[in-house]
Tab-separated table of C-alpha atoms in Angstrom:
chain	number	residue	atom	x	y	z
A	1	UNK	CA	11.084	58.092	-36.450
A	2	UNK	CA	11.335	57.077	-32.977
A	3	UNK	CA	10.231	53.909	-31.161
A	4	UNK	CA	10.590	52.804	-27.747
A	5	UNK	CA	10.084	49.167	-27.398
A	6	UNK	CA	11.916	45.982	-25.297
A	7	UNK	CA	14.718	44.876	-27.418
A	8	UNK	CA	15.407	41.424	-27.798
A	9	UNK	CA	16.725	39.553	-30.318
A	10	UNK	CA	13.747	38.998	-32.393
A	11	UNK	CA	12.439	42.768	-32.125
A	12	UNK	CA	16.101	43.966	-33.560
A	13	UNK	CA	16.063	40.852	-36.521
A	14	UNK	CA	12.406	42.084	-37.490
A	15	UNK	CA	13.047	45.779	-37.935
A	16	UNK	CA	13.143	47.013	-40.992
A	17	UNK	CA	14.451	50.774	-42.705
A	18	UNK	CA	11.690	53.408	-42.743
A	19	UNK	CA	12.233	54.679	-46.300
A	20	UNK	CA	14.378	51.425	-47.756
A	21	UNK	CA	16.423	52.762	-50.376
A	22	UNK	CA	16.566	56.384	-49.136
A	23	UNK	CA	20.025	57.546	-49.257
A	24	UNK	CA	20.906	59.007	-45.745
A	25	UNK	CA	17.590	57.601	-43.714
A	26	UNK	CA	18.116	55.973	-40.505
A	27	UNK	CA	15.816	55.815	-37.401
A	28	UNK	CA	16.400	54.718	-34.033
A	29	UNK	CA	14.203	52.286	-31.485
A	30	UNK	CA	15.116	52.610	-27.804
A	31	UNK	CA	14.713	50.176	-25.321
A	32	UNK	CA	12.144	51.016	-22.571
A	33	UNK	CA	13.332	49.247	-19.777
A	34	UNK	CA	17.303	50.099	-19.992
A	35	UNK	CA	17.299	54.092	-20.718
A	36	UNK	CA	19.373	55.143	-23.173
A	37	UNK	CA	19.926	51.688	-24.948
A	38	UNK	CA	18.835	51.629	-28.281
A	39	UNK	CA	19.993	50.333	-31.994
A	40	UNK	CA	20.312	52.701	-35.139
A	41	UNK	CA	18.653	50.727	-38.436
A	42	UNK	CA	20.396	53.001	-41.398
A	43	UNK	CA	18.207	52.799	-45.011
A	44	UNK	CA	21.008	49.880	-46.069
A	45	UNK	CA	19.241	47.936	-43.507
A	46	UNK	CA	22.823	47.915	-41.181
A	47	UNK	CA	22.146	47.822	-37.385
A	48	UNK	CA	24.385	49.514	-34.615
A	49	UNK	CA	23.584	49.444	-30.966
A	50	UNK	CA	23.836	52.740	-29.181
A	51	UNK	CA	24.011	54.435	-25.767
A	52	UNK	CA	22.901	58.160	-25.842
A	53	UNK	CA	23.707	60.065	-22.169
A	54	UNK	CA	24.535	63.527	-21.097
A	55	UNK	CA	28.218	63.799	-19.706
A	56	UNK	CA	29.152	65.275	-16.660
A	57	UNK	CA	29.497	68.856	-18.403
A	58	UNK	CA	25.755	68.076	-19.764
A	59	UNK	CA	26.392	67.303	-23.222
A	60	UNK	CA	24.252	65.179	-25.099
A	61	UNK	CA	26.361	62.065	-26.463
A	62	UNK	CA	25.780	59.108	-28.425
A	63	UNK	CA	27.851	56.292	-29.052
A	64	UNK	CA	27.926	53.639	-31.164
A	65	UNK	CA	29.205	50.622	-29.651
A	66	UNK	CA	28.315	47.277	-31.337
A	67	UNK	CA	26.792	45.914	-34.878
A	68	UNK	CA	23.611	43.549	-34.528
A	69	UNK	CA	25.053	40.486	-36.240
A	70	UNK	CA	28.598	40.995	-34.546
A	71	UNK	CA	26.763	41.358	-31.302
A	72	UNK	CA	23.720	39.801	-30.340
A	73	UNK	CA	20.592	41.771	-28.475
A	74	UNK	CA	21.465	40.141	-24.977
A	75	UNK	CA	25.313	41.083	-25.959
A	76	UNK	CA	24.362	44.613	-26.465
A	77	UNK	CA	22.423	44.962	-23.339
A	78	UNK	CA	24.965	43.579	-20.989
A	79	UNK	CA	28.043	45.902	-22.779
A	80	UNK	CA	25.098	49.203	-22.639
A	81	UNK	CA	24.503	48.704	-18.284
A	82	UNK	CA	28.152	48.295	-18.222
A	83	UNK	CA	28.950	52.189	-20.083
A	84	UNK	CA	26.163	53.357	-18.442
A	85	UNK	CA	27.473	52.216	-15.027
A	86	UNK	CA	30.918	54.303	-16.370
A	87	UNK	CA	28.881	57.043	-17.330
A	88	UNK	CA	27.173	57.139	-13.993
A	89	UNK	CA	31.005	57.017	-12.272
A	90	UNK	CA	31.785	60.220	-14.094
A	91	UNK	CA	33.239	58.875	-17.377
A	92	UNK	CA	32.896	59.603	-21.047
A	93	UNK	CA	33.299	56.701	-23.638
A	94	UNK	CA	32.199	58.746	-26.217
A	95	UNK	CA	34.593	61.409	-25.451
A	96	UNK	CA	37.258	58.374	-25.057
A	97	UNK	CA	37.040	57.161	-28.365
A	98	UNK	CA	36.864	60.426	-30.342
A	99	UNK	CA	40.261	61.095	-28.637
A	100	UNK	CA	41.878	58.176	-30.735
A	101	UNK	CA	40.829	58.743	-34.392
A	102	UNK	CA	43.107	55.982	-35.748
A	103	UNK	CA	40.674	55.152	-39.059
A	104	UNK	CA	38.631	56.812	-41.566
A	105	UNK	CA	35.525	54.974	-40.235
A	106	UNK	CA	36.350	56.966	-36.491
A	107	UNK	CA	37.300	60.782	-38.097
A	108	UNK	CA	33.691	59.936	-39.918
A	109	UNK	CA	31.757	58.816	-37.333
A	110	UNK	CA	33.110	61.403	-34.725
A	111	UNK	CA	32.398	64.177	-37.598
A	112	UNK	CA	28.889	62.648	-37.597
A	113	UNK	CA	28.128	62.645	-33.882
A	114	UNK	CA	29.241	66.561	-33.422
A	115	UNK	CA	27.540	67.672	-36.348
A	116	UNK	CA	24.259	66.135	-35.227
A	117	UNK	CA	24.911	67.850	-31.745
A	118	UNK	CA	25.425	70.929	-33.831
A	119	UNK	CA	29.098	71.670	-32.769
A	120	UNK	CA	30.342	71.717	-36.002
A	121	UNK	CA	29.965	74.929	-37.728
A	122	UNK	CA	29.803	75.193	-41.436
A	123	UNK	CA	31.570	77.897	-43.412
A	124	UNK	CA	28.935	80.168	-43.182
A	125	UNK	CA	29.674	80.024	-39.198
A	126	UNK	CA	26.220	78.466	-38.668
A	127	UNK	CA	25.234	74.723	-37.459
A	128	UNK	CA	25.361	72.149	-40.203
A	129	UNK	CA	22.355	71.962	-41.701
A	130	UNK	CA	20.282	68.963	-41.362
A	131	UNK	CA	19.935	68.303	-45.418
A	132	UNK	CA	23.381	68.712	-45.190
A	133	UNK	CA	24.384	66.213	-42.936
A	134	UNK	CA	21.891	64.026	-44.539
A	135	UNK	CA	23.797	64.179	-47.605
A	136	UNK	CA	27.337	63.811	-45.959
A	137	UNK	CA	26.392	60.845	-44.315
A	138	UNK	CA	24.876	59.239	-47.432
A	139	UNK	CA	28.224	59.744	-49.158
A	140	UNK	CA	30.232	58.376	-46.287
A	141	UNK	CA	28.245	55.040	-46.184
A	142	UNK	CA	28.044	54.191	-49.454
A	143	UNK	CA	31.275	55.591	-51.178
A	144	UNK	CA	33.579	56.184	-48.361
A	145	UNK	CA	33.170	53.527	-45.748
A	146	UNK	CA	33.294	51.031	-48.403
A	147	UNK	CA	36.497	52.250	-49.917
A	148	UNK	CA	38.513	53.799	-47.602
A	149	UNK	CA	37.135	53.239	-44.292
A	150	UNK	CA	39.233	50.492	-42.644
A	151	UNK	CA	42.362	53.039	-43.643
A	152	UNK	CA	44.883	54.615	-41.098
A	153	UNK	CA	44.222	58.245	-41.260
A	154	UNK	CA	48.226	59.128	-40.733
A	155	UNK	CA	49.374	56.306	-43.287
A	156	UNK	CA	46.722	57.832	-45.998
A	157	UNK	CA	48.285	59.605	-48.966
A	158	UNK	CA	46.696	62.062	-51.273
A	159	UNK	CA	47.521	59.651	-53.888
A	160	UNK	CA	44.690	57.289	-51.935
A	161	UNK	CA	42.261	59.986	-52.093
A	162	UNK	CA	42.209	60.188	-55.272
A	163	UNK	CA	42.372	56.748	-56.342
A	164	UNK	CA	38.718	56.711	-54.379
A	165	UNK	CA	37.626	59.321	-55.730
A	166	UNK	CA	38.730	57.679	-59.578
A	167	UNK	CA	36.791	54.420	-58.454
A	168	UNK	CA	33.880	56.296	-57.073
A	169	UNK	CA	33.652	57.738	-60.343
A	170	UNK	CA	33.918	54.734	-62.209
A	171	UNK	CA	30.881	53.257	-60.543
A	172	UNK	CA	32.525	50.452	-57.991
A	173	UNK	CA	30.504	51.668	-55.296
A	174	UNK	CA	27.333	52.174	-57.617
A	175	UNK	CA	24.313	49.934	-56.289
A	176	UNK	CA	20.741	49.142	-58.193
A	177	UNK	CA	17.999	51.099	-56.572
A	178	UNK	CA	16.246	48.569	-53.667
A	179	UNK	CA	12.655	47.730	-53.362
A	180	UNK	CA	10.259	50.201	-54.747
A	181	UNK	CA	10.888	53.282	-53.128
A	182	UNK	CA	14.296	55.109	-53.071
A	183	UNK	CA	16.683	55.578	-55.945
A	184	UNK	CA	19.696	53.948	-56.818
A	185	UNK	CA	23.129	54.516	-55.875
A	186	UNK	CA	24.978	56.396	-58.730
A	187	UNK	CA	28.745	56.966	-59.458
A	188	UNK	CA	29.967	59.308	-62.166
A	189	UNK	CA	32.331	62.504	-61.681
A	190	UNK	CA	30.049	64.708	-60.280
A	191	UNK	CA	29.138	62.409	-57.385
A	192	UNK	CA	33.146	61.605	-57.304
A	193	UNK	CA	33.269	65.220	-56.809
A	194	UNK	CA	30.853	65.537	-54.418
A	195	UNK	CA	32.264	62.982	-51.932
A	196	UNK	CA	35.504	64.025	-51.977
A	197	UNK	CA	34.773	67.324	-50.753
A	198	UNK	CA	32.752	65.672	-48.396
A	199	UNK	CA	35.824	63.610	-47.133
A	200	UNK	CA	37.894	66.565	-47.460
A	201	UNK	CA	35.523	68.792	-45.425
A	202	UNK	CA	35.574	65.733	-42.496
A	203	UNK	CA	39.208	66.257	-42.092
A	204	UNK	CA	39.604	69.828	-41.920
A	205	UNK	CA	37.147	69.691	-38.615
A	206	UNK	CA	39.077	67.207	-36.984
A	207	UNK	CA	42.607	68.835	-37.865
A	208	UNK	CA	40.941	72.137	-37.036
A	209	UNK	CA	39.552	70.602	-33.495
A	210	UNK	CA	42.928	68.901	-33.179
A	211	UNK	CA	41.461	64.972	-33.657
A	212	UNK	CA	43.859	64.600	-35.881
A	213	UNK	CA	47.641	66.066	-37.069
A	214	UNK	CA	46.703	66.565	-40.467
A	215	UNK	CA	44.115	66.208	-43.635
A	216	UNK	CA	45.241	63.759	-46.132
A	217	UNK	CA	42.702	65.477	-49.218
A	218	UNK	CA	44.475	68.634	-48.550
A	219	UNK	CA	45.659	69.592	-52.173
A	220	UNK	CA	43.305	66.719	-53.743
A	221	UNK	CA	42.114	67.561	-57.093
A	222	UNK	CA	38.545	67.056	-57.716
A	223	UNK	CA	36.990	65.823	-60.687
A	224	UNK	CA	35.524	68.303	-63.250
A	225	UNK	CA	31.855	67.030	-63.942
A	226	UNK	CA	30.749	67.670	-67.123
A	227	UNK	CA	27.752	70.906	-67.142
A	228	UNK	CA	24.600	69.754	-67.849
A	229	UNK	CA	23.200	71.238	-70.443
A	230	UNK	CA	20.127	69.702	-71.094
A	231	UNK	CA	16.764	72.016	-70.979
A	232	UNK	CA	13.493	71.302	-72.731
A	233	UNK	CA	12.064	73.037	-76.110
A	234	UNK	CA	8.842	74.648	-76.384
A	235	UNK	CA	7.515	71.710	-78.064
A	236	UNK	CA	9.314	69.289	-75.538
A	237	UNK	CA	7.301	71.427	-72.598
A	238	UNK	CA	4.196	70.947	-74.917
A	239	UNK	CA	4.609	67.336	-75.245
A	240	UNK	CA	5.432	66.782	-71.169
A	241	UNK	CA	2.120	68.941	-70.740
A	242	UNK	CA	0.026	66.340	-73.084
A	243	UNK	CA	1.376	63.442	-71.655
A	244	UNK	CA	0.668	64.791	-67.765
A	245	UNK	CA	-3.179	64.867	-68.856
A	246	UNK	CA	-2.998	61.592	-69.898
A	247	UNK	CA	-1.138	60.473	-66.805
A	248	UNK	CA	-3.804	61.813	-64.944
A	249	UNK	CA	-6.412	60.850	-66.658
A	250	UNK	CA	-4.784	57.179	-66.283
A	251	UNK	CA	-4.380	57.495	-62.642
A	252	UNK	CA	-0.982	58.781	-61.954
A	253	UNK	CA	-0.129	60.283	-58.355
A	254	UNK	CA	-1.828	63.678	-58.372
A	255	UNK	CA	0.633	65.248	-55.840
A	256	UNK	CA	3.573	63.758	-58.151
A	257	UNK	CA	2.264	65.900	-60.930
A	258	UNK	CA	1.527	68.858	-59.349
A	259	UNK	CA	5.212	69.178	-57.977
A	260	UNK	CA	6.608	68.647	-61.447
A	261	UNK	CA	4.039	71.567	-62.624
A	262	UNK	CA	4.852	73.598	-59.589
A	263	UNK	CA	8.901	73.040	-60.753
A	264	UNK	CA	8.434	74.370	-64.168
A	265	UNK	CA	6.454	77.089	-63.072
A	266	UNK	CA	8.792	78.411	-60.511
A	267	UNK	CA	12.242	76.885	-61.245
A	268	UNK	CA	12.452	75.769	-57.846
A	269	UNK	CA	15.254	73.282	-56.953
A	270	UNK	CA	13.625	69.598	-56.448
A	271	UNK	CA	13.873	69.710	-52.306
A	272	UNK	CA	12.738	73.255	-52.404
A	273	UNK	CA	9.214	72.521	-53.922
A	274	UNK	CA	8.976	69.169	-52.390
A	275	UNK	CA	9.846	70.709	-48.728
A	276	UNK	CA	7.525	73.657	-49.018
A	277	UNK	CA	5.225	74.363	-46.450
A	278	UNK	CA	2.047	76.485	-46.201
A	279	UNK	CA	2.948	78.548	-43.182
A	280	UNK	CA	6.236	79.741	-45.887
A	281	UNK	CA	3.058	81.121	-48.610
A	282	UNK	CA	2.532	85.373	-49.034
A	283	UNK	CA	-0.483	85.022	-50.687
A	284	UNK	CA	-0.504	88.690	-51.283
A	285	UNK	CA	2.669	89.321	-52.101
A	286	UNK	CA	3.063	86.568	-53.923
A	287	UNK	CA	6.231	84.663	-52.896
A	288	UNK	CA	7.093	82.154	-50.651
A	289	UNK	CA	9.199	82.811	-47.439
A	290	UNK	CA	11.690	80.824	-46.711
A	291	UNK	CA	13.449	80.693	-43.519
A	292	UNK	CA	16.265	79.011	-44.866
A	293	UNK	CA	18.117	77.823	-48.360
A	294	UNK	CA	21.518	77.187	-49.629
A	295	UNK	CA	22.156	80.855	-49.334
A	296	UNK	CA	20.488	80.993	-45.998
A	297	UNK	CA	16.493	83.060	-45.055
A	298	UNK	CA	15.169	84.080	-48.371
A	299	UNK	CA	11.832	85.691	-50.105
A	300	UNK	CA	11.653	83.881	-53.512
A	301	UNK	CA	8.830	85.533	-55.590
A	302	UNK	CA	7.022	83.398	-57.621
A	303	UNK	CA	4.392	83.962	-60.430
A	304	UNK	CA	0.356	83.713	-60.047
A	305	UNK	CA	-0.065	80.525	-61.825
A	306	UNK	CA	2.080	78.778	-59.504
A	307	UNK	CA	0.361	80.423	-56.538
A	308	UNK	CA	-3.354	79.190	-57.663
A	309	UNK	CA	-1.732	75.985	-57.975
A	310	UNK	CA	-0.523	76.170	-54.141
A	311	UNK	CA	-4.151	76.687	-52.969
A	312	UNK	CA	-5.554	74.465	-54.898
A	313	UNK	CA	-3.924	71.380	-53.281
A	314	UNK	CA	-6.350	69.385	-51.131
A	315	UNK	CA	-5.757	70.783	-47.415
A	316	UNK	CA	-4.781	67.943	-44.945
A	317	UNK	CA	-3.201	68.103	-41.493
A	318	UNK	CA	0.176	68.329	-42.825
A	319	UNK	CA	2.391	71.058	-43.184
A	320	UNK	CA	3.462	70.883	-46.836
A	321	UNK	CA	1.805	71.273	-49.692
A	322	UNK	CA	2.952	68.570	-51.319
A	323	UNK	CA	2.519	65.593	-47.949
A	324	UNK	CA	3.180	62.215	-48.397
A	325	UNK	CA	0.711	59.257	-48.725
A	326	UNK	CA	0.942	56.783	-45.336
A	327	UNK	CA	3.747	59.159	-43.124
A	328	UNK	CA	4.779	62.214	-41.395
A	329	UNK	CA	6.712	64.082	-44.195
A	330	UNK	CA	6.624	65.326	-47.711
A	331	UNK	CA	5.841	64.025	-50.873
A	332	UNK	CA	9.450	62.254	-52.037
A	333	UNK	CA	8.600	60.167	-55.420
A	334	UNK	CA	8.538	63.041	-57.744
A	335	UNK	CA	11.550	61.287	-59.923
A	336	UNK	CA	9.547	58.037	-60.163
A	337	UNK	CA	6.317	60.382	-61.497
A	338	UNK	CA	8.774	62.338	-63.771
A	339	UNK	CA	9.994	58.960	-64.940
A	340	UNK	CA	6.487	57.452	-66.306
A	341	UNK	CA	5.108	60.983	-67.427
A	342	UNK	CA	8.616	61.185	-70.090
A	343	UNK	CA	8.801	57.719	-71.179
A	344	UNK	CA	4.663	58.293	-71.942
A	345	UNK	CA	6.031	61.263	-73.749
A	346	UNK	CA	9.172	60.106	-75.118
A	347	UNK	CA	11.787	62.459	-73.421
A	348	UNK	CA	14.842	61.118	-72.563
A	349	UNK	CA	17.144	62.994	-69.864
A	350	UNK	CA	14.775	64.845	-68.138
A	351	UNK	CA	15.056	65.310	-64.349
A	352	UNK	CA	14.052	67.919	-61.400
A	353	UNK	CA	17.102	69.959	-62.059
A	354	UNK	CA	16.498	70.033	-65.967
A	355	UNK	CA	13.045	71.519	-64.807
A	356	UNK	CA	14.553	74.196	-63.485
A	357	UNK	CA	16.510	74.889	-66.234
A	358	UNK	CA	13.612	74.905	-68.087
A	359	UNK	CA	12.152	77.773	-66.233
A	360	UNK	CA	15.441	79.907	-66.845
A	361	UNK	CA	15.157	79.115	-70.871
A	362	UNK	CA	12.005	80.555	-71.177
A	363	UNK	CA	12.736	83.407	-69.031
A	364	UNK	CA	15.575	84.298	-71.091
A	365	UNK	CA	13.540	83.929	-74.492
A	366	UNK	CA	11.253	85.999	-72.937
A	367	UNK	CA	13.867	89.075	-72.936
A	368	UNK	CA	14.725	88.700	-68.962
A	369	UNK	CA	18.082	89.358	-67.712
A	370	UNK	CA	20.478	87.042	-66.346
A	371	UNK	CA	20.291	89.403	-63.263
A	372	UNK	CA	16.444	88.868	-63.397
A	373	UNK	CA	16.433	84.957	-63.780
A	374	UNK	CA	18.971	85.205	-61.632
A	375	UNK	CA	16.339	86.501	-58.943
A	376	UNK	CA	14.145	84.106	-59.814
A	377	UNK	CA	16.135	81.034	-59.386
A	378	UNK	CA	16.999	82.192	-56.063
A	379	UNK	CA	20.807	82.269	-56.265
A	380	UNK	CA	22.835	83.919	-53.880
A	381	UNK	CA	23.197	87.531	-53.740
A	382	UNK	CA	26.876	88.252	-55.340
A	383	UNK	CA	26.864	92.025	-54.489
A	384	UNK	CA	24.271	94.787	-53.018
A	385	UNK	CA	22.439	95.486	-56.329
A	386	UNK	CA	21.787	92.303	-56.707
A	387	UNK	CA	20.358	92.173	-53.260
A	388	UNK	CA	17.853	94.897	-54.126
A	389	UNK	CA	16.682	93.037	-57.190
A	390	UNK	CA	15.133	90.065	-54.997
A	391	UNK	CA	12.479	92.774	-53.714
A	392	UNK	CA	12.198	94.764	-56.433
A	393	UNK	CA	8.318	94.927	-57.658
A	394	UNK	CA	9.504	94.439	-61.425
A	395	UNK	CA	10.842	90.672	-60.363
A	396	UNK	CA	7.526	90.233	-59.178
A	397	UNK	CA	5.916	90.918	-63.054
A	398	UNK	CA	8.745	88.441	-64.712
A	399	UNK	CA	7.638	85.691	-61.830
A	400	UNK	CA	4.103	86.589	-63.349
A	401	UNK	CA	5.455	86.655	-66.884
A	402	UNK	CA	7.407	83.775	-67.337
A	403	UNK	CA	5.045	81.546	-65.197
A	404	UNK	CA	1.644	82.530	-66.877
A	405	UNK	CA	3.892	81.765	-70.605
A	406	UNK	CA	5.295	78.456	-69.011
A	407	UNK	CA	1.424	76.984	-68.107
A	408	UNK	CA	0.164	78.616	-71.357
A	409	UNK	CA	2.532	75.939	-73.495
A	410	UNK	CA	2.113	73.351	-70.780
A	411	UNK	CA	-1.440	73.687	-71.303
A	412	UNK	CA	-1.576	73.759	-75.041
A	413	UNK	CA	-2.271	77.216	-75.077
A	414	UNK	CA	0.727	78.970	-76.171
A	415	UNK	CA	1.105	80.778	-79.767
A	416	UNK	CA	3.353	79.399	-82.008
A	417	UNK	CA	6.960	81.073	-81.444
A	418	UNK	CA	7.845	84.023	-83.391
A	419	UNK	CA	10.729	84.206	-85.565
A	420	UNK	CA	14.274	84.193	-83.333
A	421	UNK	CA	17.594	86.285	-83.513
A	422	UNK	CA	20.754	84.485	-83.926
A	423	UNK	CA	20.869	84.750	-80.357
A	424	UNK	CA	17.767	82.756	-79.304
A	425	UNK	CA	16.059	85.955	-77.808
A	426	UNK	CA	12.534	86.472	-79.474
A	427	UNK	CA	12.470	89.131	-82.518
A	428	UNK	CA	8.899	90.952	-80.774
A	429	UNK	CA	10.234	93.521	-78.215
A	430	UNK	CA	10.113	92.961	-74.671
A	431	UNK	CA	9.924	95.325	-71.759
A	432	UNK	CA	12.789	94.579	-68.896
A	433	UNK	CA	11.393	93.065	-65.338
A	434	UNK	CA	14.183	95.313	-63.845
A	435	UNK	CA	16.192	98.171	-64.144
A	436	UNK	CA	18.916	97.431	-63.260
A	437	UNK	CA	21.025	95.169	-66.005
């Protein structure tokens, strides 16, 4: 989102987060008389004045100078002509303060403001993703910044690290979700986890740029989250399926349900369906394109259920399938949906990732391979043969397969189960999507 307006005092007061509650969202308005002024309103509903400029070398920068509250409008203004009188001399604040990382809150920020320029490079030696950064910088707001922010990067001790990372986990940084939009911030060990790595991953770019003399996580050791096991049951799927017709019939967001039937049918990771966009659809061949994923550009077949229910979502002017209601973007309140359809059917634990898990159940009682479901899922490729398998025709038939058996019990449509080995797999035979085992 991006605004250009005059910004005075009671334009900054009156602005308000875009998607309030969205972990990582932030937009920026910039002032149209003094270019290159502007304030950054982050989905907590914190406001930093900015000056954004191209160095002498051409670089895009952008630094944050002030918080509205600290600093008033007027303030702001008279401190943004005087950098970008510096600026116009030949200097580089932004350049100047990354050179002195003294706190947390700087090594963040600066990691921040070079991954958005895209001069950080992630492991696979590529950019930082967008989603990505998202995600980093909703971790260092809420759970680092809070807890370790104000800290001197040479004085911190591993010991420190992990003490966050214990309190992180023990919810002291959790918040109730605000407004009706957005979800709540969470702690827990996995998110515990999560951050730390996060933090961890901060420091290694600045030691590794020489910001700073060394990474106080190095050595830290992370929490082990408990697996989550949870999947649903053939009659759990049934039940879900009942109480989505009701849901409909009662007036529940359409596009809500069709992303949680799209899920099961496809065992698509949350973002992945949510985020998928027409131009990315091979009718034909049946799969979707995708020119990028965790594991980077990939062709994830998918069954012909879940492509009839692709084209038959309305057609707007948006990209996605699945668009939001009043913005740009995609559809994003597919947990709230998933919410009210389970407590209508009286599931408990059931979330976008479950879904997928869901999907790989049922392929596996259907006699697939873990290579196979594998395929399906979309994970990485861990050697050349399983490269092959992603294009192999026979993946193609288990996409068919396991999606034409996942809307048949969804549906109410679906035999009764036949009698199971001692291993779960079903007692009729099956024929194997792929040769290769």
């Amino acid at each position: 989102m991006k605004t250009v307006v005059k910004l005075t005092q009671s334009v900054v007061s009156n602005l308000k987060p875009s998607k309030v509650g969205v972990k990582g969202s932030y937009f920026f308005t910039w002032d149209q008389e003094l270019r290159g002024f502007g304030v950054q309103v982050l989905a907590s509903g914190l406001k930093s004045f900015v000056v954004q400029y191209r160095n002498a070398e051409g670089r895009s920068r952008r630094l944050v100078f002030g918080r509205y509250g600290v600093m008033t409008a007027d303030e702001a203004r008279r401190e943004a002509k005087a950098l970008l009188g510096q600026i116009a001399k030949g200097a580089d604040p932004a350049e100047k303060k990354t050179a002195d990382l003294t706190t947390v809150t700087d090594v963040c920020d600066w990691y921040l403001t070079e991954a958005e320029a895209g001069r950080l490079l992630s492991r696979r030696r590529r950019p930082i993703k967008a989603s990505t950064l998202t995600m980093d910088r909703s971790r260092i707001e809420t759970h680092i910044k809070p807890l370790l922010g104000r800290r001197q990067v040479a004085a911190l001790k591993l010991g420190d690290v992990e003490a966050a990372q214990a309190d992180i986990a023990a919810g002291k940084t959790a918040k109730p979700r605000i407004g009706k939009r957005g979800g709540a911030t969470t702690g827990g060990e996995g998110v515990a986890a999560r951050t730390i790595s996060t933090l961890h991953a901060v420091f290694e770019h600045a030691v590794r740029l020489g910001r700073i003399e060394r990474n106080p996580a190095k050595g830290v050791r992370k929490l082990a989250s408990t697996p989550r096991e949870r999947r649903l049951g053939r009659a759990e799927i049934e039940r879900l399926g009942k109480a989505m017709r009701a849901a409909e019939a009662a007036g529940e967001h359409p596009t809500g349900l069709a992303v949680i039937r799209f899920l099961l049918l496809t065992g698509f990771r949350r973002m992945e369906g949510l985020g998928l966009e027409r131009a990315w659809l091979d009718e034909e061949g049946g799969a979707i394109r995708f020119p990028d994923t965790k594991s980077g550009a990939q062709t994830r077949v998918i069954g012909e259920a879940a492509v009839d229910l692709l084209l038959a979502q309305p057609k707007t002017t948006s990209p996605f399938f699945f668009p939001a209601d009043l913005r740009e973007g995609h559809f994003i309140g597919v947990v709230r949906v998933l919410d009210r359809v389970c407590a209508l059917a009286r599931l408990e634990g059931v979330t976008p990732h479950v879904l997928r898990h869901t999907f790989a159940s049922v392929a596996g009682e259907l006699g697939f391979s873990e290579l196979t479901i594998a395929a399906l899922l979309g994970h990485s490729a861990r050697g050349v043969t399983q490269r092959y398998v992603h294009i192999d025709e026979a993946v193609g038939l288990a996409a068919d397969r396991v999606s034409t058996e996942m809307a048949d019990i969804l549906d109410g449509r679906a035999p009764a189960p036949q009698s199971r080995t001692r291993r779960g797999a079903l007692s009729r035979p099956v024929r194997e999507a792929t040769p290769i085992d």
